[in-house]
Amino acid sequence: MDHLVWQKSSTSSDKDVWIEIASEGDSVYIRQSDDPSLIVTTTRVKFRAWVLGAKAGEFDHFVQAAPQG
C-alpha cells in the first residue's frame, strides 16, 4: 500500500487526528492518521453510497453533542 496517494480533508490540521482516503481501481482505502497501518477497504460503489448518506445527514447523530443535564 506504499504506492497509494493518501488524501485528507482540507479542514484537517496538523494537530488533529484525521481520516485519509486513497483509491486504486475499484477499491477505496480508509485509514486514520494516528494508526496508518490499520486500513479499511471498500468498493467505490459502497463508498459513494456512504458519502451520499453522509451528505443527506443520515449519520449526523454520530457527531452531535450529547445533551447536557
CSV table of N, CA and C in Angstrom, one decimal:
chain,number,residue,atom,x,y,z
A,1,MET,N,0.8,-1.2,0.0
A,1,MET,CA,0.0,0.0,0.0
A,1,MET,C,0.9,1.3,0.0
A,2,ASP,N,2.2,1.1,0.0
A,2,ASP,CA,3.1,2.3,0.0
A,2,ASP,C,2.9,3.1,-1.2
A,3,HIS,N,2.4,2.6,-2.3
A,3,HIS,CA,2.3,3.3,-3.6
A,3,HIS,C,1.0,4.2,-3.7
A,4,LEU,N,0.1,4.0,-2.7
A,4,LEU,CA,-1.1,4.8,-2.7
A,4,LEU,C,-0.9,6.3,-2.4
A,5,VAL,N,-1.7,7.1,-3.0
A,5,VAL,CA,-1.6,8.6,-2.7
A,5,VAL,C,-2.8,8.9,-1.7
A,6,TRP,N,-2.5,9.2,-0.5
A,6,TRP,CA,-3.5,9.4,0.5
A,6,TRP,C,-3.9,10.9,0.6
A,7,GLN,N,-5.2,11.1,0.8
A,7,GLN,CA,-5.7,12.4,0.8
A,7,GLN,C,-6.5,12.6,2.1
A,8,LYS,N,-6.3,13.8,2.7
A,8,LYS,CA,-7.1,14.1,3.9
A,8,LYS,C,-7.9,15.3,3.6
A,9,SER,N,-8.9,15.6,4.5
A,9,SER,CA,-9.7,16.8,4.3
A,9,SER,C,-8.9,18.1,4.4
A,10,SER,N,-9.3,19.0,3.6
A,10,SER,CA,-8.7,20.3,3.7
A,10,SER,C,-9.0,21.1,5.0
A,11,THR,N,-9.9,20.6,5.7
A,11,THR,CA,-10.3,21.2,7.0
A,11,THR,C,-9.5,20.6,8.2
A,12,SER,N,-8.7,19.6,7.9
A,12,SER,CA,-7.9,18.9,9.0
A,12,SER,C,-6.6,19.8,9.2
A,13,SER,N,-6.2,19.8,10.5
A,13,SER,CA,-5.0,20.5,10.9
A,13,SER,C,-3.9,19.5,11.3
A,14,ASP,N,-2.7,19.9,11.4
A,14,ASP,CA,-1.6,19.0,11.8
A,14,ASP,C,-1.8,18.5,13.3
A,15,LYS,N,-2.6,19.2,14.0
A,15,LYS,CA,-2.8,18.9,15.5
A,15,LYS,C,-3.9,17.8,15.6
A,16,ASP,N,-4.8,17.7,14.6
A,16,ASP,CA,-5.9,16.8,14.7
A,16,ASP,C,-5.5,15.4,14.2
A,17,VAL,N,-6.4,14.4,14.7
A,17,VAL,CA,-6.3,13.1,14.1
A,17,VAL,C,-7.4,13.1,13.0
A,18,TRP,N,-7.0,12.7,11.8
A,18,TRP,CA,-8.0,12.8,10.7
A,18,TRP,C,-8.1,11.4,9.9
A,19,ILE,N,-9.0,11.4,9.1
A,19,ILE,CA,-9.2,10.2,8.2
A,19,ILE,C,-8.5,10.6,6.8
A,20,GLU,N,-7.9,9.6,6.3
A,20,GLU,CA,-7.2,9.7,5.0
A,20,GLU,C,-7.8,8.7,4.1
A,21,ILE,N,-8.0,9.0,2.8
A,21,ILE,CA,-8.6,8.2,1.8
A,21,ILE,C,-7.7,8.1,0.6
A,22,ALA,N,-7.6,6.9,0.0
A,22,ALA,CA,-6.9,6.6,-1.2
A,22,ALA,C,-7.8,5.7,-2.0
A,23,SER,N,-7.5,5.6,-3.3
A,23,SER,CA,-8.2,4.7,-4.2
A,23,SER,C,-7.3,4.1,-5.2
A,24,GLU,N,-7.7,2.9,-5.7
A,24,GLU,CA,-6.9,2.3,-6.8
A,24,GLU,C,-7.9,1.3,-7.4
A,25,GLY,N,-8.2,1.5,-8.7
A,25,GLY,CA,-9.1,0.6,-9.4
A,25,GLY,C,-10.5,0.8,-8.8
A,26,ASP,N,-11.1,-0.3,-8.4
A,26,ASP,CA,-12.5,-0.3,-7.8
A,26,ASP,C,-12.4,-0.2,-6.3
A,27,SER,N,-11.2,-0.2,-5.7
A,27,SER,CA,-11.1,-0.2,-4.3
A,27,SER,C,-10.9,1.2,-3.7
A,28,VAL,N,-11.4,1.4,-2.5
A,28,VAL,CA,-11.2,2.7,-1.8
A,28,VAL,C,-10.7,2.2,-0.4
A,29,TYR,N,-9.6,2.9,0.0
A,29,TYR,CA,-8.9,2.6,1.3
A,29,TYR,C,-9.1,3.7,2.2
A,30,ILE,N,-9.4,3.4,3.5
A,30,ILE,CA,-9.6,4.5,4.5
A,30,ILE,C,-8.7,4.1,5.7
A,31,ARG,N,-8.0,5.1,6.3
A,31,ARG,CA,-7.2,4.9,7.4
A,31,ARG,C,-7.3,6.2,8.3
A,32,GLN,N,-6.9,6.0,9.6
A,32,GLN,CA,-6.7,7.2,10.5
A,32,GLN,C,-5.3,7.6,10.5
A,33,SER,N,-5.0,8.9,10.6
A,33,SER,CA,-3.7,9.4,10.6
A,33,SER,C,-2.8,8.9,11.8
A,34,ASP,N,-3.5,8.6,12.9
A,34,ASP,CA,-2.7,8.2,14.1
A,34,ASP,C,-2.4,6.7,14.1
A,35,ASP,N,-3.0,5.9,13.2
A,35,ASP,CA,-2.7,4.5,13.0
A,35,ASP,C,-2.7,4.1,11.5
A,36,PRO,N,-1.8,4.6,10.7
A,36,PRO,CA,-1.9,4.3,9.3
A,36,PRO,C,-1.7,2.9,8.9
A,37,SER,N,-1.3,2.0,9.8
A,37,SER,CA,-1.2,0.6,9.4
A,37,SER,C,-2.5,-0.1,9.4
A,38,LEU,N,-3.5,0.4,10.0
A,38,LEU,CA,-4.9,-0.2,10.0
A,38,LEU,C,-5.7,0.5,8.9
A,39,ILE,N,-6.0,-0.3,7.9
A,39,ILE,CA,-6.6,0.2,6.7
A,39,ILE,C,-7.9,-0.6,6.4
A,40,VAL,N,-9.0,0.2,6.2
A,40,VAL,CA,-10.3,-0.4,5.9
A,40,VAL,C,-10.4,-0.3,4.4
A,41,THR,N,-10.9,-1.4,3.7
A,41,THR,CA,-11.0,-1.4,2.3
A,41,THR,C,-12.5,-1.6,1.9
A,42,THR,N,-13.0,-0.9,1.0
A,42,THR,CA,-14.3,-1.0,0.5
A,42,THR,C,-14.3,-0.8,-1.0
A,43,THR,N,-15.5,-0.8,-1.6
A,43,THR,CA,-15.6,-0.5,-3.1
A,43,THR,C,-16.0,0.9,-3.3
A,44,ARG,N,-15.8,1.4,-4.6
A,44,ARG,CA,-16.2,2.7,-4.9
A,44,ARG,C,-17.7,2.8,-4.8
A,45,VAL,N,-18.5,1.8,-5.2
A,45,VAL,CA,-19.9,1.8,-5.1
A,45,VAL,C,-20.4,2.0,-3.6
A,46,LYS,N,-19.8,1.2,-2.7
A,46,LYS,CA,-20.2,1.3,-1.3
A,46,LYS,C,-19.8,2.6,-0.7
A,47,PHE,N,-18.6,3.1,-1.1
A,47,PHE,CA,-18.1,4.4,-0.5
A,47,PHE,C,-19.0,5.5,-1.0
A,48,ARG,N,-19.4,5.5,-2.3
A,48,ARG,CA,-20.3,6.5,-2.8
A,48,ARG,C,-21.6,6.5,-2.1
A,49,ALA,N,-22.2,5.3,-1.8
A,49,ALA,CA,-23.4,5.3,-1.1
A,49,ALA,C,-23.2,5.9,0.3
A,50,TRP,N,-22.1,5.6,1.0
A,50,TRP,CA,-21.9,6.2,2.3
A,50,TRP,C,-21.7,7.7,2.2
A,51,VAL,N,-21.0,8.2,1.2
A,51,VAL,CA,-20.8,9.7,1.1
A,51,VAL,C,-22.2,10.3,0.8
A,52,LEU,N,-23.0,9.8,0.0
A,52,LEU,CA,-24.3,10.4,-0.3
A,52,LEU,C,-25.2,10.3,1.0
A,53,GLY,N,-25.1,9.3,1.8
A,53,GLY,CA,-25.8,9.2,3.0
A,53,GLY,C,-25.3,10.3,4.0
A,54,ALA,N,-24.0,10.5,4.1
A,54,ALA,CA,-23.4,11.5,4.9
A,54,ALA,C,-23.9,12.9,4.5
A,55,LYS,N,-23.9,13.2,3.2
A,55,LYS,CA,-24.3,14.4,2.7
A,55,LYS,C,-25.8,14.7,3.0
A,56,ALA,N,-26.6,13.6,3.0
A,56,ALA,CA,-28.0,13.7,3.3
A,56,ALA,C,-28.3,13.8,4.8
A,57,GLY,N,-27.3,13.7,5.7
A,57,GLY,CA,-27.5,13.8,7.1
A,57,GLY,C,-27.8,12.5,7.8
A,58,GLU,N,-27.7,11.4,7.2
A,58,GLU,CA,-28.1,10.1,7.8
A,58,GLU,C,-27.2,9.7,9.0
A,59,PHE,N,-26.0,10.3,9.1
A,59,PHE,CA,-25.1,9.9,10.2
A,59,PHE,C,-24.8,11.1,11.2
A,60,ASP,N,-25.6,12.1,11.0
A,60,ASP,CA,-25.4,13.3,11.9
A,60,ASP,C,-25.5,13.0,13.4
A,61,HIS,N,-26.3,12.0,13.7
A,61,HIS,CA,-26.5,11.7,15.2
A,61,HIS,C,-25.2,11.1,15.8
A,62,PHE,N,-24.2,10.7,15.0
A,62,PHE,CA,-23.0,10.2,15.5
A,62,PHE,C,-22.0,11.4,15.9
A,63,VAL,N,-22.2,12.6,15.4
A,63,VAL,CA,-21.3,13.7,15.7
A,63,VAL,C,-22.0,14.8,16.5
A,64,GLN,N,-23.2,14.7,16.8
A,64,GLN,CA,-23.9,15.7,17.5
A,64,GLN,C,-23.5,15.6,19.0
A,65,ALA,N,-23.4,16.7,19.6
A,65,ALA,CA,-23.0,16.8,21.1
A,65,ALA,C,-24.1,16.1,21.9
A,66,ALA,N,-23.7,15.4,22.9
A,66,ALA,CA,-24.6,14.8,23.9
A,66,ALA,C,-25.3,15.9,24.7
A,67,PRO,N,-26.6,15.7,25.0
A,67,PRO,CA,-27.3,16.7,25.8
A,67,PRO,C,-26.7,16.9,27.2
A,68,GLN,N,-26.6,18.1,27.6
A,68,GLN,CA,-26.1,18.4,28.9
A,68,GLN,C,-27.3,18.3,29.9
A,69,GLY,N,-27.0,17.8,31.1
A,69,GLY,CA,-28.1,17.8,32.0
A,69,GLY,C,-27.8,16.9,33.2
